[in-house]
Coordinates of C-alpha atoms and ligand atoms in Angstrom, one line a residue:
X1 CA -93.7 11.4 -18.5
X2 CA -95.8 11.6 -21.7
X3 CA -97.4 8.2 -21.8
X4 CA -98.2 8.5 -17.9
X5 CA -99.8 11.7 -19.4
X6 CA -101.8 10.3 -21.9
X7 CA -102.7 7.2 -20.1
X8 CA -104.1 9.8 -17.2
X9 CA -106.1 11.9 -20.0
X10 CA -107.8 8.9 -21.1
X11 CA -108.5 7.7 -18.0
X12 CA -110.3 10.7 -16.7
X13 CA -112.4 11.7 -19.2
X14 CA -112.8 14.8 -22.1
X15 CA -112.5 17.7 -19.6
X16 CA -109.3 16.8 -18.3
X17 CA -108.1 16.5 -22.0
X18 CA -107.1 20.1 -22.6
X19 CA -104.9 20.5 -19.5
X20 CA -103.0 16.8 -19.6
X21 CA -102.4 17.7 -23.7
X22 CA -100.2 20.5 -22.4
X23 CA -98.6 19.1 -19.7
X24 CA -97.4 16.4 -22.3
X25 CA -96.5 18.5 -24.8
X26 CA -94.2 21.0 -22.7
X27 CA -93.0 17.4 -21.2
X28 CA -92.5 15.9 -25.0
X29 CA -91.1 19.8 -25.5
X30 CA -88.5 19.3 -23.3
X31 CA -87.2 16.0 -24.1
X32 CA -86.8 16.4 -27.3
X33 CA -84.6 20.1 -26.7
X34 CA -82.2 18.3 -24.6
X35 CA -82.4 15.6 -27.1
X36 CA -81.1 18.4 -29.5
X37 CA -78.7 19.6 -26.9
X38 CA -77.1 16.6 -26.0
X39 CA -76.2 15.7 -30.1
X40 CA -74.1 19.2 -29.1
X41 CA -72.4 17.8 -26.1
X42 CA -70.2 15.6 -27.3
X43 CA -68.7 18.3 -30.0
X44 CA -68.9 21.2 -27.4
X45 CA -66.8 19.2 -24.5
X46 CA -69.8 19.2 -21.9
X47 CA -69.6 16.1 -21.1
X48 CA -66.7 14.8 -18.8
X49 CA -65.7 11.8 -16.2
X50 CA -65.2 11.4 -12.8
X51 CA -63.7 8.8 -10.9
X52 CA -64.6 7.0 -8.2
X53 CA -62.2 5.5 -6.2
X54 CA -62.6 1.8 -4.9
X55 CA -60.6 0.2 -2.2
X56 CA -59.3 -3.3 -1.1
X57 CA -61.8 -3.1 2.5
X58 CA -59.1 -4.3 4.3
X59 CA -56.2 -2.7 3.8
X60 CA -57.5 0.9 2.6
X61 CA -55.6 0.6 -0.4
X62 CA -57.1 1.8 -4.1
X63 CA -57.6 -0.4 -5.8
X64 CA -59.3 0.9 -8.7
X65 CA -61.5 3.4 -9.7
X66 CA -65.3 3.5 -11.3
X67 CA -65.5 5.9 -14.3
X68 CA -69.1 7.8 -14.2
X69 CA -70.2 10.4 -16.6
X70 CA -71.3 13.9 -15.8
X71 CA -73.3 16.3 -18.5
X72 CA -72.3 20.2 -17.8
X73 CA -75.3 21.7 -19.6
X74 CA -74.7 25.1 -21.0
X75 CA -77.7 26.3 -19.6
X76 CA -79.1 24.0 -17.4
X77 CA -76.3 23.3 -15.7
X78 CA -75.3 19.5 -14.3
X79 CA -77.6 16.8 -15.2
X80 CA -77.1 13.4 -14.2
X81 CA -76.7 10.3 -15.9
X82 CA -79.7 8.4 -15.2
X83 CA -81.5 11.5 -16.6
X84 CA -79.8 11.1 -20.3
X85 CA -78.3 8.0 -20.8
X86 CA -81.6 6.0 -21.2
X87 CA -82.2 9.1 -24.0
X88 CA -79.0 8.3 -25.7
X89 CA -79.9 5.2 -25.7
X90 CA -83.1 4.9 -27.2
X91 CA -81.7 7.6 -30.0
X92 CA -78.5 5.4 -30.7
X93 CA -76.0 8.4 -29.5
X94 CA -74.7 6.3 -26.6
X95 CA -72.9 4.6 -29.5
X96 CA -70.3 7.5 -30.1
X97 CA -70.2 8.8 -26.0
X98 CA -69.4 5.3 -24.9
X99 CA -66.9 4.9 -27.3
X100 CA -65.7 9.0 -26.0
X101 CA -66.3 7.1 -22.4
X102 CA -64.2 4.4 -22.7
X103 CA -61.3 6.4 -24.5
X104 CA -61.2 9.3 -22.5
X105 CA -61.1 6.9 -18.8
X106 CA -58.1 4.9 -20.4
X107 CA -56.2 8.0 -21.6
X108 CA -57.0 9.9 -18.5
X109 CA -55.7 6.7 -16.3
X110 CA -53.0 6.0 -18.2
X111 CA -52.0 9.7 -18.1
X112 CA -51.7 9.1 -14.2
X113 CA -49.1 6.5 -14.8
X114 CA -47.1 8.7 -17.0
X115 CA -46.8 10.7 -13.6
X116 CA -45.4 8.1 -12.2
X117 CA -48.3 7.4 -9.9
X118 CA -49.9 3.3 -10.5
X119 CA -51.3 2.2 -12.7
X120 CA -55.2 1.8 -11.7
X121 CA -58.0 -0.4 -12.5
X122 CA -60.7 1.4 -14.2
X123 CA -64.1 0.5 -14.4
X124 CA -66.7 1.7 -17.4
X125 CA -70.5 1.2 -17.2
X126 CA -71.3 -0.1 -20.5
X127 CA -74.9 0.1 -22.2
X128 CA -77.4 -2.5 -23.5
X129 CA -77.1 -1.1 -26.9
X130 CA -73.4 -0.5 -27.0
X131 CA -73.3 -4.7 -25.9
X132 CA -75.9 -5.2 -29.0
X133 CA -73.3 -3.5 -31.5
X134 CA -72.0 -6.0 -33.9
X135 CA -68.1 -4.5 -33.9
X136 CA -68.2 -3.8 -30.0
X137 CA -65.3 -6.2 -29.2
X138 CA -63.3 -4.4 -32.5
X139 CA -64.2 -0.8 -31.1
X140 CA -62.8 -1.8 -27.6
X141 CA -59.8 -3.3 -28.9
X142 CA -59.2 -0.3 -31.1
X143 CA -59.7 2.0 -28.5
X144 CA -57.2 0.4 -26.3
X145 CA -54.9 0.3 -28.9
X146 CA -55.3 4.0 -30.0
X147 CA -54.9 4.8 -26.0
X148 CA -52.3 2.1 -25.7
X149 CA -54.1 1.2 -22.8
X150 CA -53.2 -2.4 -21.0
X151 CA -56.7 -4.2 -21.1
X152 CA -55.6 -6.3 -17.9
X153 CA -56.4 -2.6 -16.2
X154 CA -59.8 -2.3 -18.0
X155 CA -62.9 -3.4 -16.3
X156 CA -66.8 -3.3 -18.1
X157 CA -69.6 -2.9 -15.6
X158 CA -72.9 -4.7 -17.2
X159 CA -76.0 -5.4 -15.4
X160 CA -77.9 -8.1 -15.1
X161 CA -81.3 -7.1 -17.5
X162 CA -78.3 -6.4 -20.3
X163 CA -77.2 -10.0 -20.1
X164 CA -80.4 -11.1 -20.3
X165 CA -81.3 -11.0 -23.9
X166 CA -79.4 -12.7 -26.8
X167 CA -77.9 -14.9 -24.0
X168 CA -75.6 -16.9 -27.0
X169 CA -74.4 -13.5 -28.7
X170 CA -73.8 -11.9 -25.0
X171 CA -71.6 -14.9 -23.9
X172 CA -69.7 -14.6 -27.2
X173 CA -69.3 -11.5 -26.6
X174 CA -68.1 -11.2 -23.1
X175 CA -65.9 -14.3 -23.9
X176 CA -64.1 -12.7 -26.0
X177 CA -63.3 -9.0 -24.1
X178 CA -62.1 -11.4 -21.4
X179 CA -59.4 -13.4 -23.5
X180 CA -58.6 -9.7 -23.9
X181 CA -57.6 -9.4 -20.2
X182 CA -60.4 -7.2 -19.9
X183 CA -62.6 -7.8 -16.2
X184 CA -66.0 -8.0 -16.6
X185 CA -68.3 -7.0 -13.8
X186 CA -72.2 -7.5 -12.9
X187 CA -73.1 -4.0 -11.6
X188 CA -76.5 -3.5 -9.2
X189 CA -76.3 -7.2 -8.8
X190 CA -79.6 -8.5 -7.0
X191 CA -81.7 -5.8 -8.1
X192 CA -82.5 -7.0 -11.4
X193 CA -84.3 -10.3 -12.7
X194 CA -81.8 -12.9 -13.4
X195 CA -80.6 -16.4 -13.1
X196 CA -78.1 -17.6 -11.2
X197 CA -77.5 -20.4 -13.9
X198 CA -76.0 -17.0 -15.9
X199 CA -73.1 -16.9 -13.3
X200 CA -72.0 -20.5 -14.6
X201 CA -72.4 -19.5 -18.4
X202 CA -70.9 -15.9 -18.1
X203 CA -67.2 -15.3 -17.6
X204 CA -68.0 -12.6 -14.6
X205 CA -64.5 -11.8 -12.5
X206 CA -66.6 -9.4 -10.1
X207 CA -69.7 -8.9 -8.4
X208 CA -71.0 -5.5 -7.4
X209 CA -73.3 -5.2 -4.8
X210 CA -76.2 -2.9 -5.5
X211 CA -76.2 0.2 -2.6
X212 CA -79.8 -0.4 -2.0
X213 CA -78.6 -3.5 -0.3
X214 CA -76.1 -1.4 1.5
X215 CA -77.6 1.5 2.9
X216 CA -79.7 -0.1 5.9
X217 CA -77.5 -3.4 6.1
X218 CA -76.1 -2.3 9.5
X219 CA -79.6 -1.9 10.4
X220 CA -82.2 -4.4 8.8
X221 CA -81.7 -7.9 8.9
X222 CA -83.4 -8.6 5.5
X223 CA -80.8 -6.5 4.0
X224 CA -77.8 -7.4 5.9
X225 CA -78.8 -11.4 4.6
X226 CA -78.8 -10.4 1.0
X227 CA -75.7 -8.5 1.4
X228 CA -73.5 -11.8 3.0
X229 CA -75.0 -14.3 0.6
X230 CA -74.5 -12.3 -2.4
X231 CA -70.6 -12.4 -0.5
X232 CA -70.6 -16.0 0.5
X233 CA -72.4 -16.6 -3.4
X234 CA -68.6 -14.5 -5.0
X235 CA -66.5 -16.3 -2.9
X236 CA -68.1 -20.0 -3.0
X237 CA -67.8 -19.3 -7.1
X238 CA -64.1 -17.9 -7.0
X239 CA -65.4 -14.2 -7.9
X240 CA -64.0 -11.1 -6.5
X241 CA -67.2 -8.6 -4.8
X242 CA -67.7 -5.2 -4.3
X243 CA -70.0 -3.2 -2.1
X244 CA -71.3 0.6 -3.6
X245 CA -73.2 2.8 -1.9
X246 CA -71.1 2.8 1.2
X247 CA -72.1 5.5 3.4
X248 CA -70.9 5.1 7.1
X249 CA -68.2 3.4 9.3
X250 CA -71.0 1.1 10.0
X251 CA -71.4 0.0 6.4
X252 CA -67.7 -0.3 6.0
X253 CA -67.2 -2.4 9.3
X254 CA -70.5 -4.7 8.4
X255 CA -68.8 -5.7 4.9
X256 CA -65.2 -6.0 6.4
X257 CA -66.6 -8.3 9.0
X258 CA -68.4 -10.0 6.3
X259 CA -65.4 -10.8 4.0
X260 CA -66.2 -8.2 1.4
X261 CA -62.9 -7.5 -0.6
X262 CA -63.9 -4.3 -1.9
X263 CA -65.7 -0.9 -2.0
X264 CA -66.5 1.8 -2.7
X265 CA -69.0 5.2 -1.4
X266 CA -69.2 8.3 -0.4
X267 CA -67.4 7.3 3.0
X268 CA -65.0 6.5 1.4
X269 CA -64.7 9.4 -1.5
X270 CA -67.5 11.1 -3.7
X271 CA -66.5 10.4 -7.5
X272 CA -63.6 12.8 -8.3
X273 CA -62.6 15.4 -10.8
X274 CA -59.6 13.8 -12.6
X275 CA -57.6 16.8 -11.1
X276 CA -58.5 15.8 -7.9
X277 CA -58.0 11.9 -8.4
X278 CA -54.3 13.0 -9.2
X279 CA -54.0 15.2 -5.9
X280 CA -55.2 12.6 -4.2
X281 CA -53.5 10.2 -5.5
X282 CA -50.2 12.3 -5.2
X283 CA -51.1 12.9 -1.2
X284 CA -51.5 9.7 -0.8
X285 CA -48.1 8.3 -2.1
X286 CA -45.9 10.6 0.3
X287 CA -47.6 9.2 3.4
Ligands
C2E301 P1 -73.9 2.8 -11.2 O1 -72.9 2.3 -12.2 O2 -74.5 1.8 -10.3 O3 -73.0 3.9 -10.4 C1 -73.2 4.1 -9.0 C2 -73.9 5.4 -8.7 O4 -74.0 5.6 -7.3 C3 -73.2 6.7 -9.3 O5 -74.2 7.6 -9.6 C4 -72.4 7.2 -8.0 O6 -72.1 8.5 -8.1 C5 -73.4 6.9 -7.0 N1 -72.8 6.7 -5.6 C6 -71.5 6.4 -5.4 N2 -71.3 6.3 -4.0 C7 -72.5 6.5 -3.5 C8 -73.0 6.5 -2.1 O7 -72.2 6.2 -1.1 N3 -74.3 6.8 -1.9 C9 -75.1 7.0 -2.9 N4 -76.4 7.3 -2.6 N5 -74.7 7.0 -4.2 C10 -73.5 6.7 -4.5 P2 -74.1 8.4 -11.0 O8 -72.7 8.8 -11.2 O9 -75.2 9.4 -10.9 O10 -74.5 7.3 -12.1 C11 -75.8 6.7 -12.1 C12 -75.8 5.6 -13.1 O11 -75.6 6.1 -14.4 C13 -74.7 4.6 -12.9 O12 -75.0 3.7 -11.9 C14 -74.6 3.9 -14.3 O13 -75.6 3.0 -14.4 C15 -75.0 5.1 -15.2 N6 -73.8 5.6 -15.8 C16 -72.9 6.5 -15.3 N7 -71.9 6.7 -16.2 C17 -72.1 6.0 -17.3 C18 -71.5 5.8 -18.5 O14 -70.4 6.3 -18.8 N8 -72.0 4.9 -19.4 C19 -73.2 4.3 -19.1 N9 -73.8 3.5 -20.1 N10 -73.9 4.5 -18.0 C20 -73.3 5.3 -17.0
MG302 MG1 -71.4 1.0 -12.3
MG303 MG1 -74.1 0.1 -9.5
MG304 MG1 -76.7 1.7 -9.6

């Protein structure tokens, strides 16, 4: 990135200079034209959800579904979350697309029902900065209201370094979502720097824990211990937990064994197009 850039053209002298002051500014170039872009998205309907589905691990049922933004760029076609989000949120425009976020997953879900499929759980990632907003807890109650949405079916994902700051205001804050009925969960748990102290103070109904501590748990022991005391941790405190970033039958039967309730992974189904979440959804009901 640009300050790696600039920290490597100071560090290696005056003839390097030329050469690294491109490189940054095609870098700086490109950032800020899919800055532009991305104020365009919103308007222009590139930007849409998918849903991925997670199940209670021992009975296969859904349980609920994670709602995870995708970017369709006119030109440079599909571009990931973790590439703009942090963008949007340094330039304040993850304000209006989480508000878009959280509206379009509860219409969408609630759509479903209408079908006369069940109602499902739905799960949206929320953003440091949207947490920081002073009328957050208005703007979700307002959007469940426009969406008539029941909040006992909402769930917010935060992570642990968004909790973090402004511990008092964050408390207040989740507090009050909760008397909503809304579920809060602590996404990537045990990657970030945290407390366990905050487990006590925050009113947390789910833990979710981080793939990283999935992928090899079958195979390395210093995984496989993280992954059942972050499951003994949930169920000694009366919190539900969830693995991501299941993979293989191996992951699955490790967690089951385990007493995980919950999860969700590619082995069990890639995020979804909300036209396939209703075919699948449909299939699944005539079994
Ligand atoms: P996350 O919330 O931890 O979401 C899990 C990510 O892991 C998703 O990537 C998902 O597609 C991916 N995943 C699911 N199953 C598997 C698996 O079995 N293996 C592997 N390797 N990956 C799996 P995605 O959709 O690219 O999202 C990345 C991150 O972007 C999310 O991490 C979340 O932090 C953020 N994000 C996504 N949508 C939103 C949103 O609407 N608002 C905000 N603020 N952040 C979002
Ligand atoms: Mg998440
Ligand atoms: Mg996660
Ligand atoms: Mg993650």
């Amino acid at each position: 990135n640009a300050d790696a850039a600039m920290y490597r053209a100071k560090s290696s002298g005056r003839n390097n200079f030329q050469f690294y002051a491109k490189e940054m500014n095609a870098q700086t170039g490109e950032r800020l034209s899919l800055e532009r872009d991305l104020w365009q998205a919103l308007g222009n309907d590139e930007l849409f959800l998918v849903y991925q589905p997670q199940i209670n691990l021992h009975t296969g049922e859904i349980t609920g579904v994670e709602a995870l933004l995708r970017w369709k760029h006119p030109k440079r076609g599909m571009i990931s979350p973790l590439d703009f989000i942090s963008m949007a949120e340094c330039n304040g425009l993850i304000i209006p697309i989480g508000t878009w976020v959280l509206m379009t997953a509860c219409k969408q879900i609630l759509q479903l029902q209408r079908e006369g499929l069940p109602l499902l759980r739905v799960a949206v990632n929320l953003s440091a900065r949207q947490l920081g907003e002073k009328d957050f807890v208005q703007t979700v109650r307002d959007t469940m209201d426009a969406a008539g949405f029941d909040p006992r079916y909402l769930e917010l994902e935060v992570t642990e370094s968004m909790v973090m700051h402004n511990i008092e205001e964050v408390v207040g804050v989740l507090g009050a979502l909760n008397e909503m009925g809304i579920q809060i969960s602590l996404d990537d748990f045990g990657t970030g720097f945290s407390s366990l102290a905050y487990l006590k103070r925050f009113p947390i109904d789910r833990l979710k824990i981080d793939q990283s501590f999935i992928f090899n748990c079958d195979t390395d022991p210093d995984d496989a211990i993280i992954a059942q005391t972050i499951i003994a941790l949930a169920r000694g405190l009366k919190i539900k937990v969830i693995a991501e970033g299941i993979e293989k039958a191996e992951h699955l039967a490790f967690l089951k064994q385990n007493g995980c309730d919950e999860g969700q992974g590619y082995f069990i189904s890639c995020p979804l197009v909300f036209d396939d979440l209703r075919a699948m959804l449909i299939a699944r009901q005539k079994h």
